[in-house]
JSON list of C-alpha atoms in Angstrom, two decimals:
[
{"chain": "B", "resi": 1, "resn": "UNK", "atom": "CA", "xyz": [73.62, 138.75, 266.70]},
{"chain": "B", "resi": 2, "resn": "UNK", "atom": "CA", "xyz": [76.59, 136.81, 265.76]},
{"chain": "B", "resi": 3, "resn": "UNK", "atom": "CA", "xyz": [75.64, 137.33, 261.43]},
{"chain": "B", "resi": 4, "resn": "UNK", "atom": "CA", "xyz": [75.49, 140.84, 262.11]},
{"chain": "B", "resi": 5, "resn": "UNK", "atom": "CA", "xyz": [79.34, 141.05, 263.45]},
{"chain": "B", "resi": 6, "resn": "UNK", "atom": "CA", "xyz": [80.68, 139.36, 260.72]},
{"chain": "B", "resi": 7, "resn": "UNK", "atom": "CA", "xyz": [78.89, 141.55, 258.38]},
{"chain": "B", "resi": 8, "resn": "UNK", "atom": "CA", "xyz": [80.68, 144.38, 259.77]},
{"chain": "B", "resi": 9, "resn": "UNK", "atom": "CA", "xyz": [83.82, 143.31, 259.73]},
{"chain": "B", "resi": 10, "resn": "UNK", "atom": "CA", "xyz": [83.82, 141.79, 256.23]},
{"chain": "B", "resi": 11, "resn": "UNK", "atom": "CA", "xyz": [81.85, 145.20, 254.85]},
{"chain": "B", "resi": 12, "resn": "UNK", "atom": "CA", "xyz": [83.14, 145.80, 251.14]},
{"chain": "B", "resi": 13, "resn": "UNK", "atom": "CA", "xyz": [84.96, 149.01, 250.13]},
{"chain": "B", "resi": 14, "resn": "UNK", "atom": "CA", "xyz": [82.99, 150.72, 247.11]},
{"chain": "B", "resi": 15, "resn": "UNK", "atom": "CA", "xyz": [85.27, 150.43, 244.17]},
{"chain": "B", "resi": 16, "resn": "UNK", "atom": "CA", "xyz": [85.00, 154.05, 243.40]},
{"chain": "B", "resi": 17, "resn": "UNK", "atom": "CA", "xyz": [86.90, 154.51, 247.16]},
{"chain": "B", "resi": 18, "resn": "UNK", "atom": "CA", "xyz": [89.15, 151.47, 246.36]},
{"chain": "B", "resi": 19, "resn": "UNK", "atom": "CA", "xyz": [89.89, 153.62, 242.56]},
{"chain": "B", "resi": 20, "resn": "UNK", "atom": "CA", "xyz": [90.67, 156.96, 244.35]},
{"chain": "B", "resi": 21, "resn": "UNK", "atom": "CA", "xyz": [93.12, 155.73, 246.84]},
{"chain": "B", "resi": 22, "resn": "UNK", "atom": "CA", "xyz": [94.95, 154.24, 243.97]},
{"chain": "B", "resi": 23, "resn": "UNK", "atom": "CA", "xyz": [94.63, 157.08, 242.26]},
{"chain": "B", "resi": 24, "resn": "UNK", "atom": "CA", "xyz": [95.97, 159.42, 245.11]},
{"chain": "B", "resi": 25, "resn": "UNK", "atom": "CA", "xyz": [98.55, 156.94, 245.56]},
{"chain": "B", "resi": 26, "resn": "UNK", "atom": "CA", "xyz": [99.44, 157.67, 242.48]},
{"chain": "B", "resi": 27, "resn": "UNK", "atom": "CA", "xyz": [99.78, 160.97, 241.91]},
{"chain": "B", "resi": 28, "resn": "UNK", "atom": "CA", "xyz": [103.16, 162.63, 242.21]},
{"chain": "B", "resi": 29, "resn": "UNK", "atom": "CA", "xyz": [102.66, 165.90, 241.09]},
{"chain": "B", "resi": 30, "resn": "UNK", "atom": "CA", "xyz": [99.86, 168.22, 242.68]},
{"chain": "B", "resi": 31, "resn": "UNK", "atom": "CA", "xyz": [97.02, 169.12, 240.56]},
{"chain": "B", "resi": 32, "resn": "UNK", "atom": "CA", "xyz": [95.79, 172.11, 238.80]},
{"chain": "B", "resi": 33, "resn": "UNK", "atom": "CA", "xyz": [95.20, 174.81, 241.14]},
{"chain": "B", "resi": 34, "resn": "UNK", "atom": "CA", "xyz": [90.83, 175.08, 241.61]},
{"chain": "B", "resi": 35, "resn": "UNK", "atom": "CA", "xyz": [91.30, 178.67, 240.92]},
{"chain": "B", "resi": 36, "resn": "UNK", "atom": "CA", "xyz": [92.89, 178.35, 237.19]},
{"chain": "B", "resi": 37, "resn": "UNK", "atom": "CA", "xyz": [90.74, 178.22, 234.37]},
{"chain": "B", "resi": 38, "resn": "UNK", "atom": "CA", "xyz": [90.45, 175.05, 232.44]},
{"chain": "B", "resi": 39, "resn": "UNK", "atom": "CA", "xyz": [92.51, 176.45, 230.05]},
{"chain": "B", "resi": 40, "resn": "UNK", "atom": "CA", "xyz": [95.21, 177.58, 232.20]},
{"chain": "B", "resi": 41, "resn": "UNK", "atom": "CA", "xyz": [95.20, 174.20, 234.22]},
{"chain": "B", "resi": 42, "resn": "UNK", "atom": "CA", "xyz": [95.58, 172.04, 230.80]},
{"chain": "B", "resi": 43, "resn": "UNK", "atom": "CA", "xyz": [98.35, 174.24, 230.40]},
{"chain": "B", "resi": 44, "resn": "UNK", "atom": "CA", "xyz": [99.65, 173.34, 233.83]},
{"chain": "B", "resi": 45, "resn": "UNK", "atom": "CA", "xyz": [99.33, 169.74, 233.27]},
{"chain": "B", "resi": 46, "resn": "UNK", "atom": "CA", "xyz": [101.10, 169.83, 230.07]},
{"chain": "B", "resi": 47, "resn": "UNK", "atom": "CA", "xyz": [103.80, 171.55, 231.37]},
{"chain": "B", "resi": 48, "resn": "UNK", "atom": "CA", "xyz": [104.23, 168.95, 233.93]},
{"chain": "B", "resi": 49, "resn": "UNK", "atom": "CA", "xyz": [104.28, 166.22, 232.11]},
{"chain": "B", "resi": 50, "resn": "UNK", "atom": "CA", "xyz": [106.52, 167.88, 229.03]},
{"chain": "B", "resi": 51, "resn": "UNK", "atom": "CA", "xyz": [103.99, 167.99, 226.55]},
{"chain": "B", "resi": 52, "resn": "UNK", "atom": "CA", "xyz": [103.47, 171.28, 225.74]},
{"chain": "B", "resi": 53, "resn": "UNK", "atom": "CA", "xyz": [103.02, 172.06, 221.52]},
{"chain": "B", "resi": 54, "resn": "UNK", "atom": "CA", "xyz": [105.98, 173.71, 220.47]},
{"chain": "B", "resi": 55, "resn": "UNK", "atom": "CA", "xyz": [107.28, 173.46, 217.14]},
{"chain": "B", "resi": 56, "resn": "UNK", "atom": "CA", "xyz": [109.29, 169.98, 217.78]},
{"chain": "B", "resi": 57, "resn": "UNK", "atom": "CA", "xyz": [106.61, 168.54, 219.15]},
{"chain": "B", "resi": 58, "resn": "UNK", "atom": "CA", "xyz": [103.78, 169.90, 216.72]},
{"chain": "B", "resi": 59, "resn": "UNK", "atom": "CA", "xyz": [106.22, 168.60, 213.74]},
{"chain": "B", "resi": 60, "resn": "UNK", "atom": "CA", "xyz": [105.41, 165.39, 214.56]},
{"chain": "B", "resi": 61, "resn": "UNK", "atom": "CA", "xyz": [101.88, 165.69, 215.11]},
{"chain": "B", "resi": 62, "resn": "UNK", "atom": "CA", "xyz": [101.29, 167.74, 212.10]},
{"chain": "B", "resi": 63, "resn": "UNK", "atom": "CA", "xyz": [104.00, 167.85, 210.03]},
{"chain": "B", "resi": 64, "resn": "UNK", "atom": "CA", "xyz": [102.40, 169.71, 206.72]},
{"chain": "B", "resi": 65, "resn": "UNK", "atom": "CA", "xyz": [101.41, 172.22, 209.20]},
{"chain": "B", "resi": 66, "resn": "UNK", "atom": "CA", "xyz": [104.87, 172.56, 211.27]},
{"chain": "B", "resi": 67, "resn": "UNK", "atom": "CA", "xyz": [107.79, 171.24, 208.77]},
{"chain": "B", "resi": 68, "resn": "UNK", "atom": "CA", "xyz": [110.25, 173.12, 210.67]},
{"chain": "B", "resi": 69, "resn": "UNK", "atom": "CA", "xyz": [111.27, 172.45, 214.71]},
{"chain": "B", "resi": 70, "resn": "UNK", "atom": "CA", "xyz": [113.48, 175.31, 214.65]},
{"chain": "B", "resi": 71, "resn": "UNK", "atom": "CA", "xyz": [112.90, 178.38, 217.44]},
{"chain": "B", "resi": 72, "resn": "UNK", "atom": "CA", "xyz": [111.24, 181.03, 215.21]},
{"chain": "B", "resi": 73, "resn": "UNK", "atom": "CA", "xyz": [113.67, 183.66, 217.03]},
{"chain": "B", "resi": 74, "resn": "UNK", "atom": "CA", "xyz": [117.08, 182.44, 216.97]},
{"chain": "B", "resi": 75, "resn": "UNK", "atom": "CA", "xyz": [116.93, 180.26, 214.39]},
{"chain": "B", "resi": 76, "resn": "UNK", "atom": "CA", "xyz": [119.59, 177.59, 215.22]},
{"chain": "B", "resi": 77, "resn": "UNK", "atom": "CA", "xyz": [118.16, 175.74, 217.90]},
{"chain": "B", "resi": 78, "resn": "UNK", "atom": "CA", "xyz": [115.01, 172.94, 218.50]},
{"chain": "B", "resi": 79, "resn": "UNK", "atom": "CA", "xyz": [111.98, 175.01, 219.77]},
{"chain": "B", "resi": 80, "resn": "UNK", "atom": "CA", "xyz": [111.91, 172.53, 223.09]},
{"chain": "B", "resi": 81, "resn": "UNK", "atom": "CA", "xyz": [110.00, 173.73, 226.04]},
{"chain": "B", "resi": 82, "resn": "UNK", "atom": "CA", "xyz": [113.22, 173.83, 228.06]},
{"chain": "B", "resi": 83, "resn": "UNK", "atom": "CA", "xyz": [114.40, 176.52, 225.48]},
{"chain": "B", "resi": 84, "resn": "UNK", "atom": "CA", "xyz": [111.52, 178.64, 224.55]},
{"chain": "B", "resi": 85, "resn": "UNK", "atom": "CA", "xyz": [110.90, 179.17, 228.31]},
{"chain": "B", "resi": 86, "resn": "UNK", "atom": "CA", "xyz": [114.92, 179.74, 228.67]},
{"chain": "B", "resi": 87, "resn": "UNK", "atom": "CA", "xyz": [114.04, 182.90, 226.34]},
{"chain": "B", "resi": 88, "resn": "UNK", "atom": "CA", "xyz": [116.64, 182.37, 223.62]},
{"chain": "B", "resi": 89, "resn": "UNK", "atom": "CA", "xyz": [117.47, 185.80, 223.02]},
{"chain": "B", "resi": 90, "resn": "UNK", "atom": "CA", "xyz": [118.19, 187.23, 226.27]},
{"chain": "B", "resi": 91, "resn": "UNK", "atom": "CA", "xyz": [120.11, 184.08, 227.70]},
{"chain": "B", "resi": 92, "resn": "UNK", "atom": "CA", "xyz": [122.44, 182.69, 225.42]},
{"chain": "B", "resi": 93, "resn": "UNK", "atom": "CA", "xyz": [124.28, 180.94, 227.85]},
{"chain": "B", "resi": 94, "resn": "UNK", "atom": "CA", "xyz": [120.99, 179.08, 229.00]},
{"chain": "B", "resi": 95, "resn": "UNK", "atom": "CA", "xyz": [119.89, 179.00, 225.67]},
{"chain": "B", "resi": 96, "resn": "UNK", "atom": "CA", "xyz": [121.82, 175.60, 225.08]},
{"chain": "B", "resi": 97, "resn": "UNK", "atom": "CA", "xyz": [120.56, 174.17, 228.44]},
{"chain": "B", "resi": 98, "resn": "UNK", "atom": "CA", "xyz": [118.14, 170.94, 228.23]},
{"chain": "B", "resi": 99, "resn": "UNK", "atom": "CA", "xyz": [116.51, 171.59, 231.56]},
{"chain": "B", "resi": 100, "resn": "UNK", "atom": "CA", "xyz": [113.43, 174.34, 232.59]},
{"chain": "B", "resi": 101, "resn": "UNK", "atom": "CA", "xyz": [114.15, 177.29, 233.91]},
{"chain": "B", "resi": 102, "resn": "UNK", "atom": "CA", "xyz": [114.38, 177.12, 238.02]},
{"chain": "B", "resi": 103, "resn": "UNK", "atom": "CA", "xyz": [111.27, 179.19, 238.55]},
{"chain": "B", "resi": 104, "resn": "UNK", "atom": "CA", "xyz": [109.35, 176.75, 236.30]},
{"chain": "B", "resi": 105, "resn": "UNK", "atom": "CA", "xyz": [111.05, 173.31, 237.72]},
{"chain": "B", "resi": 106, "resn": "UNK", "atom": "CA", "xyz": [109.81, 175.11, 240.81]},
{"chain": "B", "resi": 107, "resn": "UNK", "atom": "CA", "xyz": [106.38, 175.68, 239.99]},
{"chain": "B", "resi": 108, "resn": "UNK", "atom": "CA", "xyz": [105.72, 172.04, 238.50]},
{"chain": "B", "resi": 109, "resn": "UNK", "atom": "CA", "xyz": [105.47, 170.77, 241.83]},
{"chain": "B", "resi": 110, "resn": "UNK", "atom": "CA", "xyz": [103.95, 173.80, 243.80]},
{"chain": "B", "resi": 111, "resn": "UNK", "atom": "CA", "xyz": [100.42, 173.65, 245.03]},
{"chain": "B", "resi": 112, "resn": "UNK", "atom": "CA", "xyz": [100.23, 177.24, 245.24]},
{"chain": "B", "resi": 113, "resn": "UNK", "atom": "CA", "xyz": [97.70, 179.25, 242.86]},
{"chain": "B", "resi": 114, "resn": "UNK", "atom": "CA", "xyz": [100.18, 182.41, 242.00]},
{"chain": "B", "resi": 115, "resn": "UNK", "atom": "CA", "xyz": [103.17, 180.04, 241.53]},
{"chain": "B", "resi": 116, "resn": "UNK", "atom": "CA", "xyz": [101.16, 178.11, 238.92]},
{"chain": "B", "resi": 117, "resn": "UNK", "atom": "CA", "xyz": [99.99, 181.12, 237.30]},
{"chain": "B", "resi": 118, "resn": "UNK", "atom": "CA", "xyz": [103.26, 182.71, 237.17]},
{"chain": "B", "resi": 119, "resn": "UNK", "atom": "CA", "xyz": [104.16, 179.22, 234.94]},
{"chain": "B", "resi": 120, "resn": "UNK", "atom": "CA", "xyz": [101.45, 179.54, 233.03]},
{"chain": "B", "resi": 121, "resn": "UNK", "atom": "CA", "xyz": [101.87, 182.98, 232.33]},
{"chain": "B", "resi": 122, "resn": "UNK", "atom": "CA", "xyz": [105.38, 182.23, 231.34]},
{"chain": "B", "resi": 123, "resn": "UNK", "atom": "CA", "xyz": [104.47, 179.16, 228.61]},
{"chain": "B", "resi": 124, "resn": "UNK", "atom": "CA", "xyz": [101.84, 181.47, 227.40]},
{"chain": "B", "resi": 125, "resn": "UNK", "atom": "CA", "xyz": [104.33, 184.54, 226.66]},
{"chain": "B", "resi": 126, "resn": "UNK", "atom": "CA", "xyz": [107.04, 182.16, 225.10]},
{"chain": "B", "resi": 127, "resn": "UNK", "atom": "CA", "xyz": [104.35, 180.12, 223.01]},
{"chain": "B", "resi": 128, "resn": "UNK", "atom": "CA", "xyz": [103.28, 183.86, 221.56]},
{"chain": "B", "resi": 129, "resn": "UNK", "atom": "CA", "xyz": [106.80, 184.77, 220.96]},
{"chain": "B", "resi": 130, "resn": "UNK", "atom": "CA", "xyz": [107.15, 181.48, 219.16]},
{"chain": "B", "resi": 131, "resn": "UNK", "atom": "CA", "xyz": [103.77, 182.62, 217.09]},
{"chain": "B", "resi": 132, "resn": "UNK", "atom": "CA", "xyz": [104.90, 185.83, 216.41]},
{"chain": "B", "resi": 133, "resn": "UNK", "atom": "CA", "xyz": [107.50, 185.64, 215.18]},
{"chain": "B", "resi": 134, "resn": "UNK", "atom": "CA", "xyz": [106.60, 182.69, 212.50]},
{"chain": "B", "resi": 135, "resn": "UNK", "atom": "CA", "xyz": [103.27, 185.23, 211.37]},
{"chain": "B", "resi": 136, "resn": "UNK", "atom": "CA", "xyz": [104.18, 187.52, 208.20]},
{"chain": "B", "resi": 137, "resn": "UNK", "atom": "CA", "xyz": [104.71, 190.86, 209.11]},
{"chain": "B", "resi": 138, "resn": "UNK", "atom": "CA", "xyz": [102.41, 193.46, 207.39]},
{"chain": "B", "resi": 139, "resn": "UNK", "atom": "CA", "xyz": [102.75, 196.84, 206.66]},
{"chain": "B", "resi": 140, "resn": "UNK", "atom": "CA", "xyz": [106.36, 198.05, 205.01]},
{"chain": "B", "resi": 141, "resn": "UNK", "atom": "CA", "xyz": [109.43, 196.22, 205.59]},
{"chain": "B", "resi": 142, "resn": "UNK", "atom": "CA", "xyz": [112.09, 197.81, 207.76]},
{"chain": "B", "resi": 143, "resn": "UNK", "atom": "CA", "xyz": [115.50, 198.72, 205.62]},
{"chain": "B", "resi": 144, "resn": "UNK", "atom": "CA", "xyz": [118.72, 199.25, 207.39]}
]
């Protein structure tokens, strides 16, 4: 009888439970909401870790494809995540900022689905503007 009591007192915790505990303790930012699609979740996580593939980062990853790290729209500042999310054409004062817009900063730490989705949509729109600005335009060239 005494040995059964000792076995219970010294029961081993499964390794998976230990790893899960450490992972949970290290996690500082919320995970992407389960309702986000895989693509949206990946983009949200990239936003949290500041590794969105902007022209600045792409220039180092694929230098033959991305040889310019400037914003396609204003053509003056580097196209960092903060710059393209601050919408350089409309908010010239904020385009020099090195910080993300306040709503995006709040969304990074939010676990709410709608907040995360709104941040992902804003990033997608900013990246689309950068791609559209670099794509050759078809049709006649407008004259002034």
